[in-house]
Amino acid sequence: MDSEALRKFSALHPRPAGLTLHYGTAGFRSAAQQLDHVVFRMGILAALRSKAVTATIGIMVTASHNPEEDNGVKLVDPLGEMLHPSWEEYATQLANAEEQELQKVITEICQKAAVNLHKDASVFIGRDTRPSSKKLSQSVIDGIQVLGGQYHDYGLVTTPQLHYMVCCQNTQGQYGKATLEGYYEKLSKAFLELIKQSHCSGEFQRHLKIDCANGVGALKLSEMKPYFPQEVLFHIYNDGTKEKLNHLCGADFVKVHQKPPGGLDMKPNERCCSFDGDADRIVYYYKDAAGHFHLIDGDKIATLISIFLKELLAKVKQNFKMAVVQTAYANGNSTRYLQETLKVPVHCVKTGVKHLHHKAQEFDVGVYFEANGHGTVLFSKAAETKIRQLVKEEKDNAKREAAKMLENMIDLINQTVGDAVSDMLVIEAILALKGLSVQQWDALYTDLPNRLLKVQVADRRVIDTTDAERRALTPPGLQEKIDALVKKYKLSRAFVRPSGTEDVVRVYAEADTQENADALAHEVSLAVFHLAGGKGAPPQP
């Protein structure tokens, strides 16, 4: 390692005194002006990780659905998955090291992770449309160059596109071509093949209004438009030419506020969807004839995809194991519908994409979505190989057709990570193939009324949970109190969990009516306030 280069570059990216940041599920996120030293050092870490695993590593500059003034950075592992947990600790150590300790910390990481500094390093870089992203990605490059690494800067891309490119590169093109054109071609071809098999005609299926959160999704969707025939009518709103990123729009805004985004004019029964700022989440919605707003979140997206895949798997008559993975935030009625009506096994895991992804890998077909609209489907290597073989060799027409649809689904789904563009195309294809309107999809089941609250506490660590965060182990007496409160209401459940990012405790409650869900959430909040060291005034109803 060139100590002189490290010293010289590090001086250009000084760490502000007293600032400590932690690498979490979303990488680092903070106000953009605080991040220059962090992204420089993550350029170094990406090169180290690449040398350690002798593969290309991705690094994405984005803060997803956060306000435009924020930014962030996260690393992508060789198969497009999230950074290995042991390296999350190295990321935190490196980001917070004092200037003069930097070389020592790098040497320690090399020892712990058996990094051979003489090996080559290769890093793919992507960024979102924030005003600060271009300068920050230049700082990433400085970091990579300190260790003499090679890099390819893709410039403006969605987060899932970068994950996709990294996977393509490290599978020597087996997953696809590591270019934007390769991504557009693979997805559009699979989508067009699928809708060719649809028997329903009618323009109602093809119109879709898309709120792109004034983010990078708008640019990439526009680039993709020429790959679709004219009858596919995707109308782009909030394209970033007029308003600020994520301001009063985007998937997170729509989900949290349960109302349509600004900048999109909705007529009754029109199908609409929203991406988030870096296009790795999607939610659908519509207004009914009476003007009521209906949200179709990640739970209902997972349900639609599960219905479709289950039907196809039954037709190919292979003994594939399929399951849906959810978190405790999934609506109780979605879990009931999947288990009781569809007869699909459902597994609950801790909040955070890495937990869902990890669990979904245990099945031949693993569907996972968070309620916020982030999710995808994973196919085991064995299932994929078998499906592709059936397409080539199966004599029975119905079986071969079903296998062909499954093959196109495998190609259309971005298995590396939740991808708003890919998920949207999957949903649009299923709705067309099943001849379903957005209202019919919504009517599969009715969500139980629910409420999400947060309670300020002195220290969130006093709450410890078990059973995929559905039960509280500490402080003593809290879970018993929650159990007693839940007994008062019909179809009810409630749980509490510490926030991953701030000193608040999140409270979720659902019940048979909105009034009861609100009352239960409030009563549980009071219990948390009194038993877990609440701060400030007690929660008000």
XYZ file of C-alpha atoms in Angstrom:
541
model
C 0.000 0.000 0.000
C 1.315 3.430 -0.968
C 1.383 5.324 2.363
C 2.195 8.603 0.615
C -0.826 8.324 -1.703
C -3.046 7.440 1.252
C -1.831 10.472 3.213
C -2.183 12.816 0.242
C -5.704 11.695 -0.740
C -6.906 11.409 2.846
C -5.979 15.068 3.407
C -8.300 15.963 0.492
C -11.182 14.124 2.224
C -10.840 15.064 5.912
C -13.142 13.572 8.547
C -15.194 16.196 10.470
C -14.300 16.095 14.185
C -16.714 14.221 16.429
C -18.798 12.646 13.638
C -19.557 8.928 14.073
C -21.607 6.986 11.520
C -22.681 3.328 11.368
C -23.018 1.022 8.362
C -26.522 -0.500 8.483
C -28.857 -2.325 6.098
C -28.915 0.773 3.879
C -25.164 1.375 4.135
C -24.260 4.862 5.395
C -26.843 7.669 5.238
C -26.420 11.225 6.405
C -26.527 14.860 5.327
C -24.540 14.980 2.066
C -21.947 17.482 3.335
C -20.885 15.052 6.085
C -20.126 12.176 3.738
C -17.085 13.070 1.647
C -14.565 11.270 3.889
C -16.919 8.288 4.233
C -17.341 7.665 0.498
C -13.596 8.134 -0.071
C -12.922 5.484 2.557
C -15.626 3.206 1.142
C -13.765 3.401 -2.193
C -10.778 1.981 -0.279
C -12.993 -0.675 1.377
C -14.550 -1.719 -1.960
C -11.039 -2.259 -3.369
C -10.071 -4.280 -0.263
C -13.233 -6.407 -0.531
C -12.548 -6.987 -4.230
C -8.997 -8.153 -3.462
C -10.326 -10.393 -0.665
C -12.883 -12.237 -2.829
C -11.103 -11.817 -6.209
C -14.286 -10.483 -7.830
C -15.837 -7.186 -8.883
C -17.561 -5.242 -6.068
C -20.225 -2.556 -6.562
C -20.511 0.778 -4.811
C -23.676 2.875 -5.066
C -23.961 6.531 -4.045
C -27.601 7.059 -3.020
C -29.844 7.786 -0.040
C -32.877 6.132 -1.665
C -36.124 7.674 -0.305
C -34.393 10.223 1.995
C -34.708 13.975 1.259
C -32.594 15.382 -1.576
C -30.147 17.088 0.850
C -29.062 13.689 2.224
C -26.857 11.129 0.577
C -25.401 7.738 1.322
C -23.214 4.918 0.093
C -23.512 1.138 0.088
C -21.416 -1.723 -1.199
C -22.617 -4.598 -3.368
C -21.134 -8.087 -3.023
C -20.135 -10.312 -6.016
C -23.530 -11.891 -6.821
C -25.344 -8.589 -6.489
C -26.214 -9.253 -2.845
C -25.680 -6.946 0.121
C -22.283 -6.583 1.776
C -21.325 -9.500 4.052
C -22.155 -8.669 7.725
C -18.535 -9.099 8.884
C -17.510 -6.380 6.422
C -20.247 -4.030 7.699
C -18.141 -3.823 10.880
C -14.999 -3.031 8.872
C -16.945 -0.314 7.037
C -17.937 1.303 10.337
C -14.358 1.069 11.706
C -12.837 2.569 8.558
C -15.401 5.391 8.293
C -14.820 6.495 11.898
C -11.027 6.092 12.115
C -8.947 9.167 12.976
C -6.879 10.477 10.066
C -3.562 9.290 11.512
C -5.015 5.826 12.313
C -6.220 5.159 8.760
C -3.259 3.074 7.608
C -3.324 1.036 10.839
C -7.067 0.275 10.456
C -6.571 -0.779 6.807
C -3.708 -3.083 7.849
C -5.904 -4.607 10.597
C -8.736 -5.265 8.108
C -6.238 -6.913 5.742
C -5.068 -9.196 8.549
C -8.546 -10.111 9.830
C -10.013 -10.716 6.367
C -6.869 -12.272 4.817
C -6.628 -9.602 2.092
C -3.693 -9.914 -0.302
C -2.905 -6.326 -1.316
C -0.954 -7.527 -4.373
C -4.106 -8.886 -5.984
C -6.070 -6.819 -8.520
C -9.178 -4.897 -7.499
C -12.195 -4.151 -9.687
C -15.087 -1.891 -8.645
C -18.315 -0.832 -10.431
C -19.683 2.579 -9.401
C -23.210 3.953 -9.749
C -24.991 7.041 -8.452
C -28.452 8.589 -8.176
C -29.565 12.046 -9.334
C -28.902 14.040 -6.134
C -26.904 17.262 -6.687
C -24.177 15.891 -4.355
C -23.840 12.454 -5.973
C -21.417 13.289 -8.808
C -18.820 14.861 -6.522
C -19.172 12.026 -4.001
C -18.669 9.360 -6.664
C -15.443 11.174 -7.610
C -14.332 10.726 -3.990
C -15.082 7.001 -4.286
C -12.724 6.878 -7.287
C -9.979 8.572 -5.222
C -10.349 5.812 -2.641
C -10.157 3.010 -5.203
C -7.060 4.577 -6.781
C -5.206 4.756 -3.448
C -5.074 0.937 -3.644
C -4.390 0.887 -7.383
C -7.804 -0.608 -8.179
C -9.552 -0.645 -11.574
C -13.039 0.846 -11.773
C -15.920 1.276 -14.204
C -18.151 4.281 -13.526
C -21.697 3.637 -14.814
C -22.765 7.165 -13.836
C -26.507 7.562 -13.293
C -28.171 4.176 -12.679
C -30.887 2.786 -10.419
C -29.565 0.856 -7.413
C -30.938 -2.471 -8.758
C -29.209 -1.859 -12.115
C -25.847 -1.641 -10.350
C -26.585 -4.870 -8.419
C -27.498 -6.492 -11.747
C -24.264 -5.367 -13.479
C -22.106 -6.685 -10.634
C -23.842 -10.071 -10.808
C -23.487 -10.234 -14.612
C -19.778 -9.408 -14.385
C -19.032 -12.041 -11.754
C -21.021 -14.822 -13.451
C -19.031 -14.200 -16.661
C -22.209 -13.087 -18.425
C -24.330 -16.082 -17.374
C -26.783 -13.765 -15.622
C -26.738 -11.306 -18.526
C -24.617 -8.576 -20.120
C -23.081 -6.091 -17.680
C -24.392 -3.073 -19.623
C -27.547 -0.968 -19.427
C -28.481 -2.161 -22.931
C -28.075 -5.744 -21.723
C -30.423 -5.032 -18.813
C -33.051 -3.365 -21.030
C -32.854 -6.138 -23.635
C -33.129 -9.020 -21.171
C -36.104 -7.530 -19.288
C -38.024 -6.240 -22.307
C -37.598 -9.519 -24.207
C -38.911 -11.585 -21.274
C -41.814 -9.142 -20.747
C -42.841 -9.174 -24.423
C -42.604 -12.986 -24.560
C -44.902 -13.189 -21.541
C -47.585 -10.798 -22.771
C -47.536 -12.535 -26.166
C -48.976 -15.508 -24.286
C -51.832 -13.380 -22.929
C -55.251 -13.994 -24.467
C -56.942 -10.850 -23.283
C -56.966 -7.769 -25.440
C -58.200 -4.340 -24.473
C -56.366 -1.113 -23.833
C -57.381 -1.015 -20.148
C -54.565 -3.427 -19.386
C -51.771 -1.436 -20.917
C -52.167 2.084 -19.493
C -50.056 2.725 -16.427
C -49.170 6.012 -14.710
C -45.769 5.913 -12.989
C -44.581 8.370 -10.324
C -40.770 8.232 -10.489
C -40.183 10.290 -7.294
C -38.243 12.882 -9.372
C -35.412 10.362 -9.302
C -33.188 8.206 -11.483
C -36.053 5.800 -12.266
C -37.525 8.380 -14.653
C -34.296 8.615 -16.677
C -33.852 4.863 -16.933
C -37.507 4.189 -17.777
C -37.274 6.779 -20.568
C -34.154 5.031 -21.900
C -36.043 1.736 -21.829
C -39.123 3.015 -23.717
C -37.793 2.240 -27.228
C -37.489 -1.440 -26.241
C -41.296 -1.737 -25.918
C -43.912 -1.789 -28.692
C -46.274 1.159 -29.017
C -49.214 -0.577 -27.327
C -47.337 -0.649 -24.002
C -48.334 2.740 -22.615
C -46.217 3.756 -19.645
C -46.815 7.387 -18.662
C -43.999 8.912 -16.574
C -44.729 11.561 -13.896
C -42.412 13.346 -11.438
C -39.494 12.910 -13.824
C -37.125 15.271 -12.000
C -37.311 18.160 -14.461
C -39.371 20.418 -12.179
C -39.447 19.301 -8.547
C -37.111 17.985 -5.848
C -36.285 14.292 -5.381
C -38.770 12.457 -3.106
C -40.591 15.713 -2.244
C -44.306 14.899 -1.717
C -43.924 11.903 -4.052
C -42.403 8.449 -4.377
C -43.233 5.034 -2.917
C -42.321 5.942 0.665
C -44.480 9.097 0.656
C -47.483 7.208 -0.773
C -47.107 4.293 1.676
C -46.620 6.450 4.785
C -49.267 9.087 4.010
C -51.734 6.700 2.322
C -52.445 9.247 -0.391
C -51.473 9.862 -4.025
C -48.265 11.758 -4.827
C -48.239 15.354 -5.992
C -47.681 15.888 -9.716
C -49.875 12.959 -10.810
C -53.483 13.486 -11.807
C -55.507 10.348 -10.953
C -58.805 9.531 -12.572
C -61.116 6.896 -11.030
C -59.945 3.279 -11.474
C -56.699 4.200 -13.258
C -53.748 1.975 -12.424
C -50.869 3.959 -10.902
C -47.601 3.087 -9.230
C -44.739 4.872 -7.463
C -41.015 4.109 -7.406
C -38.761 5.425 -4.639
C -35.759 7.707 -5.249
C -33.332 4.984 -6.407
C -36.026 2.692 -7.900
C -35.660 -0.336 -5.641
C -39.190 -0.130 -4.203
C -42.637 0.010 -5.771
C -46.225 0.385 -4.578
C -49.438 0.454 -6.655
C -52.650 2.396 -5.978
C -55.882 3.687 -7.513
C -58.934 5.785 -6.679
C -62.348 4.113 -6.807
C -65.473 5.659 -8.356
C -66.312 7.315 -5.014
C -62.877 8.965 -4.948
C -61.451 6.767 -2.156
C -57.728 6.056 -2.331
C -56.618 2.391 -2.304
C -52.982 1.414 -1.655
C -51.615 -1.888 -2.949
C -48.438 -2.482 -0.956
C -45.661 -5.075 -0.921
C -47.852 -7.668 0.816
C -50.413 -7.588 -2.000
C -47.678 -7.576 -4.644
C -46.201 -10.733 -3.067
C -49.681 -12.292 -3.044
C -50.324 -11.601 -6.734
C -46.925 -13.003 -7.737
C -47.464 -16.059 -5.492
C -50.858 -16.857 -7.031
C -49.354 -16.731 -10.519
C -46.246 -18.771 -9.714
C -48.216 -21.368 -7.755
C -50.533 -21.966 -10.742
C -47.571 -22.375 -13.103
C -45.697 -24.674 -10.711
C -48.809 -26.879 -10.439
C -48.918 -27.141 -14.239
C -45.276 -28.217 -14.665
C -45.851 -30.946 -12.039
C -42.397 -30.755 -10.480
C -41.930 -31.121 -6.767
C -40.655 -27.567 -6.236
C -40.744 -26.087 -2.727
C -42.282 -22.611 -2.747
C -42.630 -20.192 0.184
C -43.316 -16.536 0.954
C -41.081 -14.661 3.406
C -42.499 -11.691 5.332
C -41.632 -9.539 8.344
C -43.797 -8.821 11.394
C -45.067 -5.681 9.598
C -46.910 -7.756 6.970
C -50.660 -7.278 7.298
C -52.270 -10.159 9.201
C -54.860 -10.710 6.474
C -52.145 -11.127 3.817
C -50.548 -13.873 5.933
C -53.966 -15.517 6.457
C -54.789 -15.388 2.744
C -51.447 -16.909 1.713
C -51.589 -19.696 4.304
C -55.287 -20.545 4.368
C -56.583 -19.743 0.871
C -53.487 -20.215 -1.272
C -51.955 -22.900 0.964
C -48.469 -21.434 0.526
C -46.065 -21.690 3.489
C -45.236 -18.291 5.026
C -42.100 -17.587 7.086
C -41.600 -14.521 9.264
C -38.100 -13.051 9.740
C -36.550 -9.972 11.337
C -36.994 -6.622 9.578
C -34.344 -5.868 6.953
C -33.892 -7.036 3.382
C -30.854 -9.177 4.171
C -32.932 -11.379 6.515
C -35.696 -11.835 3.921
C -33.252 -12.570 1.096
C -31.328 -15.086 3.200
C -34.501 -16.999 4.166
C -35.884 -16.970 0.599
C -32.702 -18.723 -0.589
C -33.791 -21.866 1.296
C -36.567 -22.650 -1.224
C -36.826 -23.594 -4.901
C -39.039 -20.539 -5.311
C -38.783 -17.921 -2.547
C -41.003 -14.842 -2.798
C -40.155 -11.988 -0.427
C -41.521 -8.482 -0.087
C -41.556 -5.931 2.676
C -44.825 -4.037 3.087
C -42.955 -0.911 1.858
C -42.709 -2.432 -1.636
C -39.135 -3.729 -1.612
C -38.874 -7.331 -2.737
C -38.202 -9.935 -5.402
C -38.372 -13.674 -6.141
C -35.450 -16.093 -5.866
C -35.219 -19.339 -7.856
C -32.838 -22.100 -6.790
C -30.205 -23.161 -9.305
C -31.817 -26.625 -9.488
C -35.298 -25.220 -10.159
C -34.019 -22.854 -12.841
C -32.054 -25.614 -14.605
C -35.079 -27.951 -14.528
C -37.452 -25.259 -15.860
C -35.123 -24.383 -18.749
C -34.758 -28.092 -19.538
C -38.568 -28.559 -19.650
C -38.862 -25.678 -22.152
C -36.475 -27.515 -24.484
C -37.560 -31.128 -23.981
C -41.143 -31.356 -22.647
C -43.541 -32.994 -25.159
C -46.776 -32.116 -23.323
C -47.982 -28.737 -24.649
C -49.574 -27.414 -21.448
C -46.515 -28.326 -19.380
C -44.137 -26.781 -21.911
C -46.194 -23.540 -22.103
C -46.179 -23.245 -18.293
C -42.423 -23.922 -18.211
C -41.915 -21.239 -20.880
C -43.829 -18.718 -18.745
C -41.726 -19.644 -15.722
C -38.554 -19.241 -17.775
C -39.642 -15.763 -18.853
C -40.491 -14.902 -15.233
C -36.989 -15.994 -14.182
C -35.505 -13.676 -16.838
C -37.839 -10.776 -16.019
C -37.222 -10.836 -12.267
C -34.072 -9.165 -10.945
C -33.054 -11.830 -8.441
C -30.190 -9.782 -6.995
C -32.396 -7.264 -5.164
C -35.822 -5.570 -5.165
C -36.121 -3.659 -8.453
C -39.034 -1.289 -9.127
C -38.692 -1.512 -12.935
C -38.486 -5.304 -12.983
C -41.255 -5.735 -10.349
C -43.504 -3.362 -12.309
C -43.048 -5.407 -15.495
C -43.731 -8.642 -13.586
C -46.966 -7.182 -12.162
C -48.081 -5.756 -15.509
C -47.457 -9.115 -17.226
C -49.413 -11.040 -14.556
C -52.366 -8.627 -14.675
C -52.444 -8.962 -18.492
C -52.121 -12.769 -18.444
C -54.812 -13.200 -15.793
C -57.058 -10.478 -17.257
C -57.221 -8.779 -13.856
C -58.080 -5.134 -13.240
C -56.399 -3.249 -10.415
C -59.672 -3.415 -8.415
C -59.897 -7.217 -8.768
C -56.303 -7.523 -7.594
C -57.038 -5.270 -4.610
C -60.132 -7.348 -3.744
C -58.134 -10.575 -3.142
C -58.300 -9.731 0.568
C -58.971 -6.644 2.698
C -56.151 -5.330 4.847
C -56.797 -5.283 8.591
C -56.841 -1.695 9.889
C -53.441 -0.902 11.427
C -51.407 1.872 12.982
C -47.668 2.469 13.209
C -46.417 4.816 15.948
C -43.051 5.708 17.431
C -42.153 6.441 21.037
C -39.123 8.552 22.021
C -36.936 6.737 24.569
C -33.650 7.568 26.297
C -31.996 4.385 24.980
C -33.587 2.081 22.408
C -31.326 -0.797 23.480
C -33.455 -1.441 26.585
C -35.841 -3.262 24.231
C -34.722 -6.717 23.184
C -36.960 -8.907 21.002
C -37.375 -12.533 19.928
C -39.577 -14.583 17.547
C -38.709 -12.463 14.475
C -39.259 -9.279 16.532
C -42.839 -10.248 17.398
C -42.228 -10.567 21.169
C -40.306 -8.369 23.627
C -37.859 -10.074 26.023
C -36.932 -6.870 27.874
C -37.774 -4.678 29.724
C -39.462 -7.051 32.222
C -43.255 -6.914 32.192
C -43.625 -5.221 28.793
C -44.641 -8.312 26.792
C -47.150 -9.367 29.486
C -48.681 -5.891 29.319
C -48.893 -6.056 25.487
C -50.515 -9.531 25.681
C -53.165 -8.196 28.085
C -53.914 -5.187 25.839
C -54.179 -7.338 22.698
C -56.813 -9.540 24.405
C -59.195 -6.551 24.571
C -59.657 -6.323 20.782
C -60.820 -8.630 17.978
C -58.413 -9.899 15.260
C -55.714 -7.931 17.002
C -51.958 -8.172 17.406
C -49.247 -5.718 18.381
C -45.475 -5.715 18.660
C -42.686 -3.276 19.482
C -39.126 -3.108 18.182
C -36.250 -0.666 18.557
C -35.495 1.496 15.508
C -32.306 0.613 13.661
C -31.350 4.256 13.232
C -32.635 6.506 16.074
C -33.592 6.385 19.772
C -37.225 5.554 19.180
C -39.256 2.397 19.642
C -41.610 1.505 16.797
C -45.081 0.282 17.762
C -47.287 -1.660 15.311
C -50.887 -2.622 16.026
C -53.751 -4.056 14.002
C -57.354 -4.870 14.895
C -60.837 -5.348 13.429
C -61.552 -1.583 13.121
C -59.361 1.502 12.637
C -60.629 2.877 15.950
C -59.512 -0.277 17.775
C -56.152 -0.406 15.942
C -55.529 3.245 16.950
C -56.577 2.599 20.564
C -54.385 -0.509 20.843
C -51.371 1.276 19.300
C -51.811 4.164 21.752
C -52.130 1.866 24.805
C -49.035 -0.107 23.769
C -47.152 3.207 23.242
C -47.993 4.237 26.816
C -46.752 0.875 28.097
C -43.470 1.373 26.198
C -43.169 4.943 27.513
C -43.597 3.881 31.168
C -41.649 0.603 31.092
C -38.848 1.403 28.615
C -37.706 4.861 29.719
C -39.814 7.211 27.613
C -38.464 10.713 26.949
C -40.430 13.972 27.017
C -44.220 14.024 27.336
C -46.190 10.735 27.341
C -47.791 9.793 23.973
C -51.138 11.513 23.325
C -54.050 9.685 21.633
